[in-house]
Amino acid sequence: MALRFALVIEPVGPEDEGPDFAGTFRTIDPSAPALSVGELSTQRGDGIFESIGVVDGHPQETQAHLERLAHSAGICDLPAPNLEQWRQAVTIAATHAPQQGEGVIKLILSRGVEHGPAPTAWVTVAAAADNTSARERGVRVVTLDRGYGIDTPATAPWLLLGAKTLSYAVNMAALREARRRGADDAVFVTSDGFVLEAPTASLIARIDGRFVTPAPNGGILHGTTQLSLFAHLESEGFETGYATLPTRSLREADAAWLVSSVRLAAPITAIDDFELAVDAGLTASFNRYLLSPRD
């Protein structure tokens, strides 16, 4: 996705009130070099990010993304972001997103330059890829071992599980492996046999009429789209919940979806070549809701 706009954010304290942070933003040419060679985001992936979907110029679930950015910063011992400053940056960025159709705003907070200024932060805007096929035709997935047990996040917090970090090499490798196996995407599972999440999406399954997602205590990134969709389902009278799901339970699902901020809801058509039924009508209603303005 080619960048349309980029904005550098100068650091301020988390409690600074502003109220106008315009003087802390600097627009840069998104096609020009901008980062120092000592930048730790590129050298070590030492930073965090968020991707906010934009529909017809409206950034979706901004507050939830900002709260998750702050949560990730806390896990990674990064300076706490000033959420009002970042909110104003998102508002400016949204004016440069496609005003018809879909886009994506990325928020990046890095530890900064090695032995230099810290932290560094910026926002980018791009048009979103066309996700029509995934939403309408669905995706085939394979399960891949994430390499740790269900209790590892509690016993090894230094692994930063549950933070949305820039260290996405494993996630991208998982997607390549899924494609080598003839699938479109992957679902991570623990070494002791429990469901986690997809490399870039949350998993929702309908089991015995109840919509469930893996409990976030297993080092899972709490999905903003999953949270929003659960609230919508509850308002429609459906039962939702969190559960520690054994991998085998995926074969018991009536239907399942991968959900994320930009792709939205993609029905899963098969898991490890086990075919799943697709509820086309419900999927379409999910995506109508997710394409509606959501604050």
PDB file of C-alpha atoms in Angstrom:
ATOM      1  CA  MET A   1       0.000   0.000   0.000  1.00  0.00           C
ATOM      2  CA  ALA A   2       1.580   3.262  -1.121  1.00  0.00           C
ATOM      3  CA  LEU A   3       1.702   5.916   1.578  1.00  0.00           C
ATOM      4  CA  ARG A   4      -0.357   9.062   1.008  1.00  0.00           C
ATOM      5  CA  PHE A   5       0.658  11.052   4.097  1.00  0.00           C
ATOM      6  CA  ALA A   6       3.106  10.926   7.020  1.00  0.00           C
ATOM      7  CA  LEU A   7       3.272  12.920  10.236  1.00  0.00           C
ATOM      8  CA  VAL A   8       6.069  12.956  12.826  1.00  0.00           C
ATOM      9  CA  ILE A   9       4.963  13.369  16.453  1.00  0.00           C
ATOM     10  CA  GLU A  10       7.272  15.181  18.860  1.00  0.00           C
ATOM     11  CA  PRO A  11       7.253  13.637  22.356  1.00  0.00           C
ATOM     12  CA  VAL A  12       5.322  15.297  25.184  1.00  0.00           C
ATOM     13  CA  GLY A  13       4.470  14.071  28.653  1.00  0.00           C
ATOM     14  CA  PRO A  14       1.478  11.738  29.043  1.00  0.00           C
ATOM     15  CA  GLU A  15      -0.295  14.251  31.290  1.00  0.00           C
ATOM     16  CA  ASP A  16       0.340  17.375  29.174  1.00  0.00           C
ATOM     17  CA  GLU A  17      -3.068  18.909  28.536  1.00  0.00           C
ATOM     18  CA  GLY A  18      -2.435  20.881  25.388  1.00  0.00           C
ATOM     19  CA  PRO A  19      -5.224  21.513  24.497  1.00  0.00           C
ATOM     20  CA  ASP A  20      -3.853  22.023  20.989  1.00  0.00           C
ATOM     21  CA  PHE A  21      -0.931  19.783  20.057  1.00  0.00           C
ATOM     22  CA  ALA A  22      -0.610  21.072  16.477  1.00  0.00           C
ATOM     23  CA  GLY A  23       2.842  22.477  17.256  1.00  0.00           C
ATOM     24  CA  THR A  24       4.116  18.970  18.070  1.00  0.00           C
ATOM     25  CA  PHE A  25       3.352  17.578  14.605  1.00  0.00           C
ATOM     26  CA  ARG A  26       5.550  17.806  11.531  1.00  0.00           C
ATOM     27  CA  THR A  27       4.367  16.724   8.102  1.00  0.00           C
ATOM     28  CA  ILE A  28       6.962  14.876   6.039  1.00  0.00           C
ATOM     29  CA  ASP A  29       7.122  13.582   2.486  1.00  0.00           C
ATOM     30  CA  PRO A  30       5.948   9.937   2.755  1.00  0.00           C
ATOM     31  CA  SER A  31       8.142   8.942  -0.200  1.00  0.00           C
ATOM     32  CA  ALA A  32      11.339  10.538   1.157  1.00  0.00           C
ATOM     33  CA  PRO A  33      13.901   9.058   3.585  1.00  0.00           C
ATOM     34  CA  ALA A  34      12.970   9.955   7.146  1.00  0.00           C
ATOM     35  CA  LEU A  35      14.473   7.573   9.726  1.00  0.00           C
ATOM     36  CA  SER A  36      17.985   7.648  11.170  1.00  0.00           C
ATOM     37  CA  VAL A  37      20.193   4.616  10.537  1.00  0.00           C
ATOM     38  CA  GLY A  38      20.366   4.286  14.331  1.00  0.00           C
ATOM     39  CA  GLU A  39      16.589   3.975  14.672  1.00  0.00           C
ATOM     40  CA  LEU A  40      15.769   1.012  16.916  1.00  0.00           C
ATOM     41  CA  SER A  41      12.454   0.310  15.222  1.00  0.00           C
ATOM     42  CA  THR A  42      14.308  -0.766  12.092  1.00  0.00           C
ATOM     43  CA  GLN A  43      17.416  -2.178  13.766  1.00  0.00           C
ATOM     44  CA  ARG A  44      15.627  -4.324  16.339  1.00  0.00           C
ATOM     45  CA  GLY A  45      11.892  -3.977  15.813  1.00  0.00           C
ATOM     46  CA  ASP A  46      11.905  -2.240  19.189  1.00  0.00           C
ATOM     47  CA  GLY A  47       8.603  -0.428  19.176  1.00  0.00           C
ATOM     48  CA  ILE A  48       4.846  -0.804  18.933  1.00  0.00           C
ATOM     49  CA  PHE A  49       2.152   0.079  16.433  1.00  0.00           C
ATOM     50  CA  GLU A  50      -1.570   0.186  15.719  1.00  0.00           C
ATOM     51  CA  SER A  51      -3.484  -0.002  12.445  1.00  0.00           C
ATOM     52  CA  ILE A  52      -6.741   1.940  12.367  1.00  0.00           C
ATOM     53  CA  GLY A  53      -9.195   1.175   9.585  1.00  0.00           C
ATOM     54  CA  VAL A  54     -10.704   4.197   7.822  1.00  0.00           C
ATOM     55  CA  VAL A  55     -14.070   4.067   6.045  1.00  0.00           C
ATOM     56  CA  ASP A  56     -15.115   7.043   3.895  1.00  0.00           C
ATOM     57  CA  GLY A  57     -12.685   9.240   5.807  1.00  0.00           C
ATOM     58  CA  HIS A  58     -13.850   8.077   9.254  1.00  0.00           C
ATOM     59  CA  PRO A  59     -11.209   6.404  11.490  1.00  0.00           C
ATOM     60  CA  GLN A  60     -12.772   3.383  13.168  1.00  0.00           C
ATOM     61  CA  GLU A  61     -12.549   2.598  16.903  1.00  0.00           C
ATOM     62  CA  THR A  62      -9.948   5.298  17.553  1.00  0.00           C
ATOM     63  CA  GLN A  63     -10.299   5.181  21.340  1.00  0.00           C
ATOM     64  CA  ALA A  64      -9.852   1.408  21.504  1.00  0.00           C
ATOM     65  CA  HIS A  65      -6.719   1.609  19.361  1.00  0.00           C
ATOM     66  CA  LEU A  66      -5.255   4.406  21.478  1.00  0.00           C
ATOM     67  CA  GLU A  67      -5.920   2.448  24.663  1.00  0.00           C
ATOM     68  CA  ARG A  68      -4.240  -0.611  23.185  1.00  0.00           C
ATOM     69  CA  LEU A  69      -1.259   1.514  22.107  1.00  0.00           C
ATOM     70  CA  ALA A  70      -0.892   2.635  25.729  1.00  0.00           C
ATOM     71  CA  HIS A  71      -1.266  -0.973  26.925  1.00  0.00           C
ATOM     72  CA  SER A  72       1.472  -2.155  24.562  1.00  0.00           C
ATOM     73  CA  ALA A  73       3.712   0.723  25.666  1.00  0.00           C
ATOM     74  CA  GLY A  74       3.320  -0.377  29.266  1.00  0.00           C
ATOM     75  CA  ILE A  75       4.227  -3.994  28.496  1.00  0.00           C
ATOM     76  CA  CYS A  76       7.299  -2.871  26.516  1.00  0.00           C
ATOM     77  CA  ASP A  77       8.530  -0.275  29.056  1.00  0.00           C
ATOM     78  CA  LEU A  78       8.080   2.515  26.505  1.00  0.00           C
ATOM     79  CA  PRO A  79       7.128   6.065  27.529  1.00  0.00           C
ATOM     80  CA  ALA A  80       3.366   6.348  28.022  1.00  0.00           C
ATOM     81  CA  PRO A  81       1.839   8.045  24.972  1.00  0.00           C
ATOM     82  CA  ASN A  82      -0.228  11.187  25.448  1.00  0.00           C
ATOM     83  CA  LEU A  83      -3.526   9.877  24.118  1.00  0.00           C
ATOM     84  CA  GLU A  84      -5.012  13.312  23.370  1.00  0.00           C
ATOM     85  CA  GLN A  85      -1.933  14.200  21.318  1.00  0.00           C
ATOM     86  CA  TRP A  86      -2.226  10.957  19.371  1.00  0.00           C
ATOM     87  CA  ARG A  87      -5.976  11.473  18.931  1.00  0.00           C
ATOM     88  CA  GLN A  88      -5.334  14.856  17.327  1.00  0.00           C
ATOM     89  CA  ALA A  89      -2.741  13.266  15.055  1.00  0.00           C
ATOM     90  CA  VAL A  90      -5.311  10.662  13.958  1.00  0.00           C
ATOM     91  CA  THR A  91      -7.824  13.422  13.213  1.00  0.00           C
ATOM     92  CA  ILE A  92      -5.309  15.201  10.975  1.00  0.00           C
ATOM     93  CA  ALA A  93      -4.282  11.963   9.286  1.00  0.00           C
ATOM     94  CA  ALA A  94      -7.899  11.067   8.534  1.00  0.00           C
ATOM     95  CA  THR A  95      -8.248  14.170   6.344  1.00  0.00           C
ATOM     96  CA  HIS A  96      -5.587  12.661   4.068  1.00  0.00           C
ATOM     97  CA  ALA A  97      -7.180   9.198   3.925  1.00  0.00           C
ATOM     98  CA  PRO A  98      -9.501   8.239   1.045  1.00  0.00           C
ATOM     99  CA  GLN A  99     -12.767  10.106   1.626  1.00  0.00           C
ATOM    100  CA  GLN A 100     -14.609   7.404  -0.283  1.00  0.00           C
ATOM    101  CA  GLY A 101     -13.696   3.782   0.249  1.00  0.00           C
ATOM    102  CA  GLU A 102     -11.273   2.321   2.746  1.00  0.00           C
ATOM    103  CA  GLY A 103      -7.896   3.327   4.107  1.00  0.00           C
ATOM    104  CA  VAL A 104      -5.561   2.601   6.998  1.00  0.00           C
ATOM    105  CA  ILE A 105      -3.859   4.888   9.508  1.00  0.00           C
ATOM    106  CA  LYS A 106      -0.806   3.441  11.233  1.00  0.00           C
ATOM    107  CA  LEU A 107       0.479   4.705  14.570  1.00  0.00           C
ATOM    108  CA  ILE A 108       4.128   3.861  15.346  1.00  0.00           C
ATOM    109  CA  LEU A 109       5.941   4.458  18.624  1.00  0.00           C
ATOM    110  CA  SER A 110       9.618   3.444  18.707  1.00  0.00           C
ATOM    111  CA  ARG A 111      12.181   3.394  21.486  1.00  0.00           C
ATOM    112  CA  GLY A 112      14.062   5.874  19.325  1.00  0.00           C
ATOM    113  CA  VAL A 113      17.588   6.265  18.084  1.00  0.00           C
ATOM    114  CA  GLU A 114      20.330   4.226  19.724  1.00  0.00           C
ATOM    115  CA  HIS A 115      22.357   6.568  21.993  1.00  0.00           C
ATOM    116  CA  GLY A 116      20.224   9.437  20.707  1.00  0.00           C
ATOM    117  CA  PRO A 117      16.764  11.025  20.881  1.00  0.00           C
ATOM    118  CA  ALA A 118      14.037   8.853  22.304  1.00  0.00           C
ATOM    119  CA  PRO A 119      11.319   8.018  21.686  1.00  0.00           C
ATOM    120  CA  THR A 120      10.376   8.576  18.051  1.00  0.00           C
ATOM    121  CA  ALA A 121       6.815   8.459  16.785  1.00  0.00           C
ATOM    122  CA  TRP A 122       4.961   8.930  13.554  1.00  0.00           C
ATOM    123  CA  VAL A 123       1.656   8.343  11.789  1.00  0.00           C
ATOM    124  CA  THR A 124       1.116   7.211   8.192  1.00  0.00           C
ATOM    125  CA  VAL A 125      -1.894   7.031   5.900  1.00  0.00           C
ATOM    126  CA  ALA A 126      -2.491   4.709   2.956  1.00  0.00           C
ATOM    127  CA  ALA A 127      -5.366   3.374   0.908  1.00  0.00           C
ATOM    128  CA  ALA A 128      -6.402  -0.093   2.079  1.00  0.00           C
ATOM    129  CA  ALA A 129      -5.990  -3.185  -0.044  1.00  0.00           C
ATOM    130  CA  ASP A 130      -9.104  -4.665  -1.647  1.00  0.00           C
ATOM    131  CA  ASN A 131     -10.354  -7.268   0.841  1.00  0.00           C
ATOM    132  CA  THR A 132     -13.569  -8.105  -0.994  1.00  0.00           C
ATOM    133  CA  SER A 133     -12.510 -11.651  -1.858  1.00  0.00           C
ATOM    134  CA  ALA A 134     -11.585 -12.593   1.707  1.00  0.00           C
ATOM    135  CA  ARG A 135     -14.832 -11.141   3.070  1.00  0.00           C
ATOM    136  CA  GLU A 136     -17.075 -12.799   0.492  1.00  0.00           C
ATOM    137  CA  ARG A 137     -15.288 -16.039  -0.422  1.00  0.00           C
ATOM    138  CA  GLY A 138     -13.529 -16.679   2.864  1.00  0.00           C
ATOM    139  CA  VAL A 139     -10.091 -17.993   3.748  1.00  0.00           C
ATOM    140  CA  ARG A 140      -8.536 -21.398   4.272  1.00  0.00           C
ATOM    141  CA  VAL A 141      -6.290 -21.612   7.318  1.00  0.00           C
ATOM    142  CA  VAL A 142      -3.785 -23.996   8.865  1.00  0.00           C
ATOM    143  CA  THR A 143      -2.893 -24.285  12.544  1.00  0.00           C
ATOM    144  CA  LEU A 144       0.738 -23.532  13.408  1.00  0.00           C
ATOM    145  CA  ASP A 145       2.530 -24.113  16.711  1.00  0.00           C
ATOM    146  CA  ARG A 146       3.457 -20.761  18.281  1.00  0.00           C
ATOM    147  CA  GLY A 147       6.224 -22.429  20.275  1.00  0.00           C
ATOM    148  CA  TYR A 148       5.040 -21.858  23.841  1.00  0.00           C
ATOM    149  CA  GLY A 149       2.486 -23.228  26.300  1.00  0.00           C
ATOM    150  CA  ILE A 150      -0.752 -21.663  27.479  1.00  0.00           C
ATOM    151  CA  ASP A 151       0.854 -20.629  30.797  1.00  0.00           C
ATOM    152  CA  THR A 152       3.990 -19.065  29.272  1.00  0.00           C
ATOM    153  CA  PRO A 153       2.737 -15.435  29.209  1.00  0.00           C
ATOM    154  CA  ALA A 154       2.241 -15.547  32.986  1.00  0.00           C
ATOM    155  CA  THR A 155       5.648 -17.044  33.687  1.00  0.00           C
ATOM    156  CA  ALA A 156       7.706 -15.157  31.063  1.00  0.00           C
ATOM    157  CA  PRO A 157       6.421 -11.560  30.736  1.00  0.00           C
ATOM    158  CA  TRP A 158       9.681 -10.496  29.051  1.00  0.00           C
ATOM    159  CA  LEU A 159       8.482 -12.239  25.890  1.00  0.00           C
ATOM    160  CA  LEU A 160       6.067  -9.282  25.485  1.00  0.00           C
ATOM    161  CA  LEU A 161       3.205 -11.579  24.549  1.00  0.00           C
ATOM    162  CA  GLY A 162       0.004  -9.566  24.280  1.00  0.00           C
ATOM    163  CA  ALA A 163       1.742  -6.405  23.016  1.00  0.00           C
ATOM    164  CA  LYS A 164       1.428  -5.235  19.404  1.00  0.00           C
ATOM    165  CA  THR A 165       5.126  -4.855  18.694  1.00  0.00           C
ATOM    166  CA  LEU A 166       6.959  -4.008  15.489  1.00  0.00           C
ATOM    167  CA  SER A 167       8.710  -7.400  15.709  1.00  0.00           C
ATOM    168  CA  TYR A 168       6.477  -9.061  13.124  1.00  0.00           C
ATOM    169  CA  ALA A 169       9.024 -11.364  11.476  1.00  0.00           C
ATOM    170  CA  VAL A 170       7.424 -14.469  13.039  1.00  0.00           C
ATOM    171  CA  ASN A 171       3.939 -13.363  11.994  1.00  0.00           C
ATOM    172  CA  MET A 172       5.044 -12.860   8.395  1.00  0.00           C
ATOM    173  CA  ALA A 173       6.911 -16.171   8.388  1.00  0.00           C
ATOM    174  CA  ALA A 174       3.718 -17.879   9.569  1.00  0.00           C
ATOM    175  CA  LEU A 175       1.777 -16.392   6.658  1.00  0.00           C
ATOM    176  CA  ARG A 176       4.417 -17.610   4.201  1.00  0.00           C
ATOM    177  CA  GLU A 177       4.283 -21.082   5.734  1.00  0.00           C
ATOM    178  CA  ALA A 178       0.498 -21.111   5.478  1.00  0.00           C
ATOM    179  CA  ARG A 179       0.736 -20.306   1.780  1.00  0.00           C
ATOM    180  CA  ARG A 180       3.345 -23.020   1.279  1.00  0.00           C
ATOM    181  CA  ARG A 181       0.749 -25.407   2.689  1.00  0.00           C
ATOM    182  CA  GLY A 182      -1.894 -24.197   0.247  1.00  0.00           C
ATOM    183  CA  ALA A 183      -3.794 -22.000   2.721  1.00  0.00           C
ATOM    184  CA  ASP A 184      -4.510 -18.279   2.870  1.00  0.00           C
ATOM    185  CA  ASP A 185      -3.774 -17.683   6.546  1.00  0.00           C
ATOM    186  CA  ALA A 186      -2.776 -19.349   9.804  1.00  0.00           C
ATOM    187  CA  VAL A 187      -4.112 -19.763  13.316  1.00  0.00           C
ATOM    188  CA  PHE A 188      -1.491 -19.986  16.035  1.00  0.00           C
ATOM    189  CA  VAL A 189      -1.900 -22.691  18.674  1.00  0.00           C
ATOM    190  CA  THR A 190       0.095 -23.353  21.832  1.00  0.00           C
ATOM    191  CA  SER A 191       2.490 -26.264  22.096  1.00  0.00           C
ATOM    192  CA  ASP A 192       0.106 -27.870  24.602  1.00  0.00           C
ATOM    193  CA  GLY A 193      -2.848 -27.676  22.237  1.00  0.00           C
ATOM    194  CA  PHE A 194      -4.854 -24.475  22.758  1.00  0.00           C
ATOM    195  CA  VAL A 195      -6.049 -21.912  20.214  1.00  0.00           C
ATOM    196  CA  LEU A 196      -4.479 -18.433  20.191  1.00  0.00           C
ATOM    197  CA  GLU A 197      -5.003 -16.020  17.273  1.00  0.00           C
ATOM    198  CA  ALA A 198      -4.041 -15.466  13.659  1.00  0.00           C
ATOM    199  CA  PRO A 199      -0.812 -13.620  12.743  1.00  0.00           C
ATOM    200  CA  THR A 200      -2.749 -10.431  11.929  1.00  0.00           C
ATOM    201  CA  ALA A 201      -6.285 -11.125  13.140  1.00  0.00           C
ATOM    202  CA  SER A 202      -8.449 -12.365  15.996  1.00  0.00           C
ATOM    203  CA  LEU A 203     -10.421 -15.610  15.807  1.00  0.00           C
ATOM    204  CA  ILE A 204     -14.150 -15.843  16.524  1.00  0.00           C
ATOM    205  CA  ALA A 205     -15.926 -19.198  16.446  1.00  0.00           C
ATOM    206  CA  ARG A 206     -19.614 -20.042  16.788  1.00  0.00           C
ATOM    207  CA  ILE A 207     -19.907 -23.204  18.860  1.00  0.00           C
ATOM    208  CA  ASP A 208     -23.362 -24.498  19.819  1.00  0.00           C
ATOM    209  CA  GLY A 209     -24.853 -21.127  18.907  1.00  0.00           C
ATOM    210  CA  ARG A 210     -22.492 -19.132  21.159  1.00  0.00           C
ATOM    211  CA  PHE A 211     -19.823 -16.799  19.781  1.00  0.00           C
ATOM    212  CA  VAL A 212     -16.493 -17.363  21.508  1.00  0.00           C
ATOM    213  CA  THR A 213     -12.932 -16.131  21.153  1.00  0.00           C
ATOM    214  CA  PRO A 214      -9.782 -17.402  22.877  1.00  0.00           C
ATOM    215  CA  ALA A 215      -9.299 -15.857  26.313  1.00  0.00           C
ATOM    216  CA  PRO A 216      -6.671 -13.076  26.203  1.00  0.00           C
ATOM    217  CA  ASN A 217      -4.769 -14.550  29.155  1.00  0.00           C
ATOM    218  CA  GLY A 218      -2.718 -16.684  26.768  1.00  0.00           C
ATOM    219  CA  GLY A 219      -0.642 -13.792  25.460  1.00  0.00           C
ATOM    220  CA  ILE A 220      -3.232 -12.885  22.854  1.00  0.00           C
ATOM    221  CA  LEU A 221      -3.498  -9.371  21.514  1.00  0.00           C
ATOM    222  CA  HIS A 222      -6.974  -8.216  22.542  1.00  0.00           C
ATOM    223  CA  GLY A 223      -8.632  -7.420  19.229  1.00  0.00           C
ATOM    224  CA  THR A 224     -10.380  -4.074  18.802  1.00  0.00           C
ATOM    225  CA  THR A 225     -12.549  -5.468  15.989  1.00  0.00           C
ATOM    226  CA  GLN A 226     -13.439  -8.556  18.040  1.00  0.00           C
ATOM    227  CA  LEU A 227     -14.457  -6.374  20.994  1.00  0.00           C
ATOM    228  CA  SER A 228     -16.623  -4.166  18.783  1.00  0.00           C
ATOM    229  CA  LEU A 229     -18.243  -7.115  17.028  1.00  0.00           C
ATOM    230  CA  PHE A 230     -18.994  -8.810  20.359  1.00  0.00           C
ATOM    231  CA  ALA A 231     -20.726  -5.643  21.585  1.00  0.00           C
ATOM    232  CA  HIS A 232     -22.778  -5.605  18.370  1.00  0.00           C
ATOM    233  CA  LEU A 233     -23.697  -9.287  18.707  1.00  0.00           C
ATOM    234  CA  GLU A 234     -24.759  -8.787  22.309  1.00  0.00           C
ATOM    235  CA  SER A 235     -26.977  -5.885  21.261  1.00  0.00           C
ATOM    236  CA  GLU A 236     -28.604  -8.249  18.752  1.00  0.00           C
ATOM    237  CA  GLY A 237     -29.336 -10.792  21.471  1.00  0.00           C
ATOM    238  CA  PHE A 238     -26.517 -13.253  20.806  1.00  0.00           C
ATOM    239  CA  GLU A 239     -24.406 -14.829  23.544  1.00  0.00           C
ATOM    240  CA  THR A 240     -20.674 -14.120  23.449  1.00  0.00           C
ATOM    241  CA  GLY A 241     -17.784 -15.127  25.652  1.00  0.00           C
ATOM    242  CA  TYR A 242     -14.111 -15.893  26.156  1.00  0.00           C
ATOM    243  CA  ALA A 243     -12.800 -19.419  26.554  1.00  0.00           C
ATOM    244  CA  THR A 244      -9.628 -21.452  26.686  1.00  0.00           C
ATOM    245  CA  LEU A 245     -10.254 -23.385  23.491  1.00  0.00           C
ATOM    246  CA  PRO A 246      -8.524 -26.709  22.775  1.00  0.00           C
ATOM    247  CA  THR A 247      -7.365 -26.923  19.178  1.00  0.00           C
ATOM    248  CA  ARG A 248      -9.740 -29.828  18.565  1.00  0.00           C
ATOM    249  CA  SER A 249     -12.708 -27.564  19.390  1.00  0.00           C
ATOM    250  CA  LEU A 250     -12.261 -25.765  16.063  1.00  0.00           C
ATOM    251  CA  ARG A 251     -13.711 -28.816  14.327  1.00  0.00           C
ATOM    252  CA  GLU A 252     -16.810 -28.493  16.492  1.00  0.00           C
ATOM    253  CA  ALA A 253     -17.520 -24.942  15.329  1.00  0.00           C
ATOM    254  CA  ASP A 254     -20.690 -24.163  13.402  1.00  0.00           C
ATOM    255  CA  ALA A 255     -18.741 -21.358  11.712  1.00  0.00           C
ATOM    256  CA  ALA A 256     -15.616 -19.294  12.326  1.00  0.00           C
ATOM    257  CA  TRP A 257     -14.114 -15.973  11.251  1.00  0.00           C
ATOM    258  CA  LEU A 258     -10.849 -14.063  11.272  1.00  0.00           C
ATOM    259  CA  VAL A 259     -11.534 -10.431  12.161  1.00  0.00           C
ATOM    260  CA  SER A 260      -9.224  -7.428  11.986  1.00  0.00           C
ATOM    261  CA  SER A 261      -9.345  -3.656  11.602  1.00  0.00           C
ATOM    262  CA  VAL A 262      -8.654  -3.531   7.867  1.00  0.00           C
ATOM    263  CA  ARG A 263      -9.717  -6.903   6.454  1.00  0.00           C
ATOM    264  CA  LEU A 264     -12.803  -6.882   8.747  1.00  0.00           C
ATOM    265  CA  ALA A 265     -14.625 -10.261   8.956  1.00  0.00           C
ATOM    266  CA  ALA A 266     -13.341 -13.086   6.760  1.00  0.00           C
ATOM    267  CA  PRO A 267     -15.181 -16.410   7.119  1.00  0.00           C
ATOM    268  CA  ILE A 268     -12.987 -19.479   7.542  1.00  0.00           C
ATOM    269  CA  THR A 269     -13.808 -22.114   4.941  1.00  0.00           C
ATOM    270  CA  ALA A 270     -11.372 -24.797   6.120  1.00  0.00           C
ATOM    271  CA  ILE A 271      -8.980 -25.479   9.002  1.00  0.00           C
ATOM    272  CA  ASP A 272      -6.150 -27.935   8.225  1.00  0.00           C
ATOM    273  CA  ASP A 273      -8.230 -29.162   5.245  1.00  0.00           C
ATOM    274  CA  PHE A 274     -11.235 -29.818   7.501  1.00  0.00           C
ATOM    275  CA  GLU A 275     -14.070 -28.017   5.752  1.00  0.00           C
ATOM    276  CA  LEU A 276     -16.170 -25.548   7.750  1.00  0.00           C
ATOM    277  CA  ALA A 277     -19.631 -24.299   6.905  1.00  0.00           C
ATOM    278  CA  VAL A 278     -19.842 -20.617   5.948  1.00  0.00           C
ATOM    279  CA  ASP A 279     -22.752 -18.492   7.134  1.00  0.00           C
ATOM    280  CA  ALA A 280     -22.802 -16.039   4.249  1.00  0.00           C
ATOM    281  CA  GLY A 281     -25.727 -14.004   5.572  1.00  0.00           C
ATOM    282  CA  LEU A 282     -24.229 -13.533   9.013  1.00  0.00           C
ATOM    283  CA  THR A 283     -20.826 -12.684   7.516  1.00  0.00           C
ATOM    284  CA  ALA A 284     -22.406 -10.025   5.325  1.00  0.00           C
ATOM    285  CA  SER A 285     -24.165  -8.540   8.366  1.00  0.00           C
ATOM    286  CA  PHE A 286     -20.862  -8.504  10.281  1.00  0.00           C
ATOM    287  CA  ASN A 287     -19.176  -6.547   7.516  1.00  0.00           C
ATOM    288  CA  ARG A 288     -22.081  -4.128   7.121  1.00  0.00           C
ATOM    289  CA  TYR A 289     -21.705  -3.321  10.806  1.00  0.00           C
ATOM    290  CA  LEU A 290     -17.906  -3.102  10.627  1.00  0.00           C
ATOM    291  CA  LEU A 291     -18.143  -0.740   7.649  1.00  0.00           C
ATOM    292  CA  SER A 292     -20.478   1.581   9.541  1.00  0.00           C
ATOM    293  CA  PRO A 293     -18.983   4.564  11.424  1.00  0.00           C
ATOM    294  CA  ARG A 294     -17.681   3.376  14.809  1.00  0.00           C
ATOM    295  CA  ASP A 295     -16.037   5.584  17.396  1.00  0.00           C
TER     296      ASP A 295
END
